[in-house]
Coordinates of C-alpha atoms in Angstrom, one line a residue:
X16 CA 47.3 30.3 -12.4
X17 CA 50.1 31.6 -14.6
X18 CA 52.2 28.9 -16.2
X19 CA 55.1 28.5 -18.6
X20 CA 54.3 25.4 -20.6
X21 CA 57.6 23.6 -21.0
X22 CA 56.5 21.3 -23.9
X23 CA 53.9 22.0 -26.6
X24 CA 53.5 21.7 -30.3
X25 CA 51.8 23.6 -33.2
X26 CA 51.3 22.4 -36.7
X27 CA 49.5 23.5 -39.9
X28 CA 48.8 20.5 -42.1
X29 CA 47.5 22.7 -44.9
X30 CA 51.0 24.2 -45.3
X31 CA 53.6 21.9 -43.9
X32 CA 54.5 18.2 -44.1
X33 CA 54.7 16.1 -40.9
X34 CA 55.1 12.5 -42.1
X35 CA 53.5 10.9 -39.1
X36 CA 50.4 13.2 -39.4
X37 CA 50.2 13.5 -43.2
X38 CA 51.1 10.1 -44.5
X39 CA 48.2 7.6 -45.0
X40 CA 49.8 4.8 -43.0
X41 CA 50.0 5.6 -39.2
X42 CA 53.1 4.9 -37.2
X43 CA 53.1 2.9 -33.9
X44 CA 52.2 5.3 -31.2
X45 CA 52.3 5.0 -27.4
X46 CA 48.7 6.3 -27.0
X47 CA 47.3 4.0 -29.8
X48 CA 45.0 5.6 -32.3
X49 CA 46.1 9.2 -32.9
X50 CA 43.8 10.0 -35.8
X51 CA 42.3 12.9 -33.8
X52 CA 45.6 14.7 -34.1
X53 CA 45.5 14.8 -37.9
X54 CA 44.2 18.4 -38.0
X55 CA 46.0 21.7 -37.9
X56 CA 46.6 22.9 -34.3
X57 CA 47.5 26.6 -33.9
X58 CA 47.7 29.2 -31.1
X59 CA 44.0 30.0 -31.1
X60 CA 43.3 26.2 -30.5
X61 CA 45.9 26.1 -27.8
X62 CA 44.6 29.1 -26.0
X63 CA 41.1 27.7 -26.0
X64 CA 42.5 24.4 -24.6
X65 CA 44.4 26.2 -21.9
X66 CA 41.2 27.5 -20.5
X67 CA 41.5 29.2 -17.1
X68 CA 45.3 28.7 -17.0
X69 CA 47.1 31.8 -18.1
X70 CA 50.0 30.7 -20.3
X71 CA 52.7 33.4 -20.0
X72 CA 55.3 31.5 -22.1
X73 CA 55.8 28.2 -23.8
X74 CA 58.5 26.0 -25.3
X75 CA 57.8 24.7 -28.8
X76 CA 59.3 21.3 -29.3
X77 CA 59.9 19.9 -32.8
X78 CA 57.0 18.0 -34.1
X79 CA 58.6 15.5 -36.5
X80 CA 58.5 18.0 -39.4
X81 CA 59.7 17.1 -42.9
X82 CA 63.2 15.7 -42.1
X83 CA 64.5 17.1 -45.3
X84 CA 63.8 20.7 -44.3
X85 CA 64.6 21.2 -40.6
X86 CA 65.0 25.0 -41.0
X87 CA 61.6 25.1 -42.6
X88 CA 60.0 24.2 -39.3
X89 CA 62.0 26.9 -37.4
X90 CA 61.0 29.5 -40.0
X91 CA 57.4 28.6 -39.7
X92 CA 57.3 28.6 -35.9
X93 CA 59.1 31.9 -35.9
X94 CA 56.3 33.4 -38.0
X95 CA 53.8 31.9 -35.6
X96 CA 55.6 33.5 -32.6
X97 CA 55.8 36.9 -34.4
X98 CA 52.0 37.0 -35.0
X99 CA 50.7 35.3 -31.8
X100 CA 53.3 35.7 -29.0
X101 CA 53.7 32.0 -28.7
X102 CA 55.9 30.0 -28.4
X103 CA 58.5 31.9 -26.4
X104 CA 61.4 29.7 -27.6
X105 CA 62.0 26.7 -29.9
X106 CA 63.5 23.3 -29.5
X107 CA 64.3 22.4 -33.1
X108 CA 64.8 19.2 -35.0
X109 CA 68.3 18.0 -35.8
X110 CA 69.8 14.7 -36.8
X111 CA 73.0 14.4 -34.9
X112 CA 74.4 11.6 -37.0
X113 CA 73.7 13.2 -40.4
X114 CA 76.4 14.8 -42.5
X115 CA 74.8 18.2 -42.4
X116 CA 74.6 18.2 -38.6
X117 CA 77.2 21.0 -38.1
X118 CA 75.6 23.2 -40.6
X119 CA 72.2 22.8 -39.1
X120 CA 73.4 23.3 -35.6
X121 CA 75.3 26.4 -36.6
X122 CA 72.1 27.9 -38.1
X123 CA 70.2 27.1 -34.9
X124 CA 72.9 28.6 -32.7
X125 CA 72.5 31.9 -34.5
X126 CA 68.7 32.0 -34.4
X127 CA 67.2 34.3 -31.7
X128 CA 64.4 31.8 -30.7
X129 CA 66.2 28.4 -30.8
X130 CA 67.4 27.2 -27.5
X131 CA 68.1 23.6 -28.1
X132 CA 67.4 20.6 -30.3
X133 CA 65.8 17.2 -30.0
X134 CA 66.9 14.0 -31.8
X135 CA 65.3 10.9 -30.4
X136 CA 68.0 8.3 -30.1
X137 CA 67.4 4.7 -31.2
X138 CA 65.4 2.9 -28.4
X139 CA 64.3 -0.6 -27.7
X140 CA 60.6 -1.4 -27.4
X141 CA 60.9 -3.1 -24.0
X142 CA 63.4 -3.2 -21.1
X143 CA 64.3 -6.8 -22.0
X144 CA 65.3 -5.8 -25.5
X145 CA 67.5 -2.9 -24.4
X146 CA 71.2 -3.2 -25.4
X147 CA 74.0 -0.7 -25.2
X148 CA 75.9 0.3 -28.4
X149 CA 73.3 0.1 -31.1
X150 CA 73.6 2.2 -34.2
X151 CA 71.8 5.5 -33.8
X152 CA 71.7 5.2 -30.0
X153 CA 73.4 7.5 -27.4
X154 CA 76.4 5.2 -27.6
X155 CA 76.9 5.5 -31.3
X156 CA 80.2 7.3 -32.1
X157 CA 78.6 9.2 -35.0
X158 CA 75.6 10.3 -32.9
X159 CA 78.0 11.4 -30.1
X160 CA 80.1 13.3 -32.6
X161 CA 77.1 15.4 -33.4
X162 CA 76.1 15.8 -29.8
X163 CA 79.6 17.0 -28.9
X164 CA 78.9 20.1 -31.1
X165 CA 75.9 21.3 -29.1
X166 CA 77.8 23.2 -26.3
X167 CA 79.8 25.1 -28.9
X168 CA 76.6 26.6 -30.3
X169 CA 75.0 27.2 -27.0
X170 CA 72.3 24.6 -27.5
X171 CA 70.7 22.3 -25.0
X172 CA 69.4 18.8 -25.7
X173 CA 65.8 17.6 -25.2
X174 CA 66.0 13.8 -24.6
X175 CA 63.0 11.6 -25.3
X176 CA 63.8 8.0 -24.5
X177 CA 62.2 5.4 -22.3
X178 CA 63.6 4.8 -18.8
X179 CA 65.5 1.7 -19.7
X180 CA 67.9 3.8 -21.7
X181 CA 68.6 6.2 -18.9
X182 CA 71.9 4.4 -18.0
X183 CA 73.2 5.6 -21.4
X184 CA 71.8 9.0 -20.8
X185 CA 73.6 9.2 -17.5
X186 CA 76.9 8.4 -19.2
X187 CA 76.1 11.1 -21.8
X188 CA 75.4 13.7 -19.2
X189 CA 78.7 12.9 -17.4
X190 CA 80.8 12.8 -20.6
X191 CA 79.4 16.2 -21.7
X192 CA 78.9 18.2 -18.6
X193 CA 78.6 21.5 -20.4
X194 CA 75.5 20.5 -22.3
X195 CA 72.1 20.9 -20.6
X196 CA 69.9 17.9 -21.0
X197 CA 66.1 18.1 -20.5
X198 CA 64.5 14.7 -20.1
X199 CA 61.1 14.6 -21.8
X200 CA 57.9 13.1 -20.5
X201 CA 59.3 11.9 -17.1
X202 CA 61.2 9.1 -18.7
X203 CA 58.0 7.5 -20.1
X204 CA 56.9 5.3 -17.1
X205 CA 54.1 3.7 -19.1
X206 CA 54.2 0.4 -17.3
X207 CA 52.5 1.0 -13.9
X208 CA 53.4 -2.4 -12.5
X209 CA 55.2 -1.9 -9.2
X210 CA 58.4 -3.7 -10.2
X211 CA 58.6 -1.6 -13.4
X212 CA 58.0 1.6 -11.5
X213 CA 60.8 0.7 -9.1
X214 CA 63.2 0.2 -12.0
X215 CA 62.0 3.5 -13.5
X216 CA 62.6 5.3 -10.2
X217 CA 66.1 3.9 -9.8
X218 CA 67.1 4.9 -13.4
X219 CA 65.6 8.4 -12.8
X220 CA 67.6 8.9 -9.6
X221 CA 70.8 7.9 -11.3
X222 CA 70.2 10.4 -14.1
X223 CA 69.2 13.1 -11.5
X224 CA 72.6 12.7 -9.9
X225 CA 74.0 14.7 -12.9
X226 CA 73.6 18.4 -12.2
X227 CA 73.3 19.3 -15.9
X228 CA 70.0 17.3 -16.3
X229 CA 66.5 18.7 -15.8
X230 CA 63.1 17.0 -16.3
X231 CA 59.7 17.8 -17.8
X232 CA 56.8 16.1 -16.0
X233 CA 54.4 15.5 -18.9
X234 CA 53.3 12.7 -21.2
X235 CA 51.9 10.7 -18.3
X236 CA 48.7 9.5 -20.1
X237 CA 47.8 5.8 -20.5
X238 CA 45.9 4.6 -23.6
X239 CA 42.2 4.0 -22.9
X240 CA 42.4 5.4 -19.4
X241 CA 41.4 8.8 -18.0
X242 CA 44.2 11.1 -16.7
X243 CA 43.7 11.2 -12.9
X244 CA 45.8 12.9 -10.3
X245 CA 45.6 9.9 -8.0
X246 CA 47.1 7.6 -10.7
X247 CA 50.0 10.0 -11.3
X248 CA 50.7 11.4 -7.8
X249 CA 53.5 8.9 -6.9
X250 CA 55.2 9.4 -10.2
X251 CA 55.1 13.2 -10.0
X252 CA 56.3 13.2 -6.3
X253 CA 59.1 10.7 -7.0
X254 CA 60.3 12.8 -9.9
X255 CA 60.3 16.0 -7.8
X256 CA 62.2 14.2 -5.0
X257 CA 64.8 13.0 -7.5
X258 CA 65.4 16.4 -9.2
X259 CA 64.1 19.0 -6.8
X260 CA 61.8 21.8 -7.9
X261 CA 64.7 23.8 -9.4
X262 CA 65.1 21.2 -12.1
X263 CA 61.5 20.2 -12.6
X264 CA 59.1 21.7 -15.2
X265 CA 55.4 20.9 -15.8
X266 CA 54.3 20.7 -19.4
X267 CA 51.1 19.9 -21.3
X268 CA 52.5 18.0 -24.3
X269 CA 49.5 19.5 -26.2
X270 CA 47.9 18.7 -28.5
X271 CA 49.4 15.1 -28.2
X272 CA 48.1 14.6 -24.7
X273 CA 44.6 15.8 -25.7
X274 CA 44.3 12.1 -26.6
X275 CA 44.2 11.3 -22.9
X276 CA 43.0 14.4 -21.1
X277 CA 41.9 18.0 -21.3
X278 CA 44.6 20.6 -20.7
X279 CA 42.8 21.8 -17.6
X280 CA 42.6 18.3 -16.2
X281 CA 46.4 17.8 -16.5
X282 CA 47.3 21.1 -14.9
X283 CA 44.6 20.9 -12.2
X284 CA 46.2 17.5 -11.4
X285 CA 49.7 19.1 -11.1
X286 CA 48.2 21.8 -8.9
X287 CA 46.5 19.3 -6.6
X288 CA 49.5 17.0 -6.3
X289 CA 51.9 19.9 -5.4
X290 CA 49.7 21.6 -2.8
X291 CA 52.1 20.6 -0.1
X292 CA 55.0 22.5 -1.6
X293 CA 55.9 26.1 -0.9
X294 CA 54.8 28.9 -3.3
X295 CA 58.5 29.4 -4.3
X296 CA 58.8 25.7 -5.1
X297 CA 55.5 25.7 -7.0
X298 CA 56.5 28.8 -8.9
X299 CA 59.7 27.0 -10.0
X300 CA 57.9 24.0 -11.3
X301 CA 55.0 25.9 -13.0
X302 CA 57.1 28.8 -14.4
X303 CA 60.5 29.7 -13.3
X304 CA 62.5 26.5 -14.0
X305 CA 61.4 26.6 -17.6
X306 CA 62.2 30.3 -17.9
X307 CA 65.7 29.7 -16.6
X308 CA 66.6 26.4 -18.3
X309 CA 65.4 27.7 -21.7
X310 CA 66.8 31.2 -21.2
X311 CA 63.6 32.9 -22.0
X312 CA 64.9 36.4 -21.2
X313 CA 67.6 36.1 -23.9
X314 CA 67.0 37.4 -27.4

């Protein structure tokens, strides 16, 4: 099967500084122990992991590179693209509430591979702790001032936040309708309790009512548990029902999700779950939506 992987990472720890991978003290991580990721991961490793799936394009998403050198990551990934053919396009790191935001976004807007940026807004650890208006959140005026610049540079926004902040994301999408939002990792439905999943689905449906929002189905692993299609079927189908195949992209999140599954296990699961959809719908979710949303034909 040919796929466009809508969310993947590379890193070279011998050359570049990623604090979460290079510093001795680990950060809190949703999959728990991530020591297995503390090694360089390059296109040859990725191709080996992809196995029988033919990756005909991919979206590189910023990998928490040295925050003092955002263009350094873009320059390095561009060199990787030039020598390996992957990734097809880049979602770069930016800090929307930093003083240099406009300068950084201007450079990205002029770059032939950069299509958007990601800046993870401040998030609460649990639904009960979620409050609107926190500094660094999607409600923060300084953060929003940076966000307001994106459309002028032709940049989209990859949003990684847990589902209990999707109310703020819905307001953001409605207030800035010219900016394309791509929700990462299905809104992070990590709590599989039925009540929690009901709340996740309600929040997802509200966000999906905004036509300028798409979603990446990825990052569905649970710590200490194998990735199984039967465990993720309802989440995948509910997400497709909310957004439609024209706004859904499948993604590996490799190598991060190698902590919970093989690449082939994840995509075989997506294949199995979507057997009831038409070939046109499956083509959209496995390839065409990512090509369109991330404007892969543009150079």
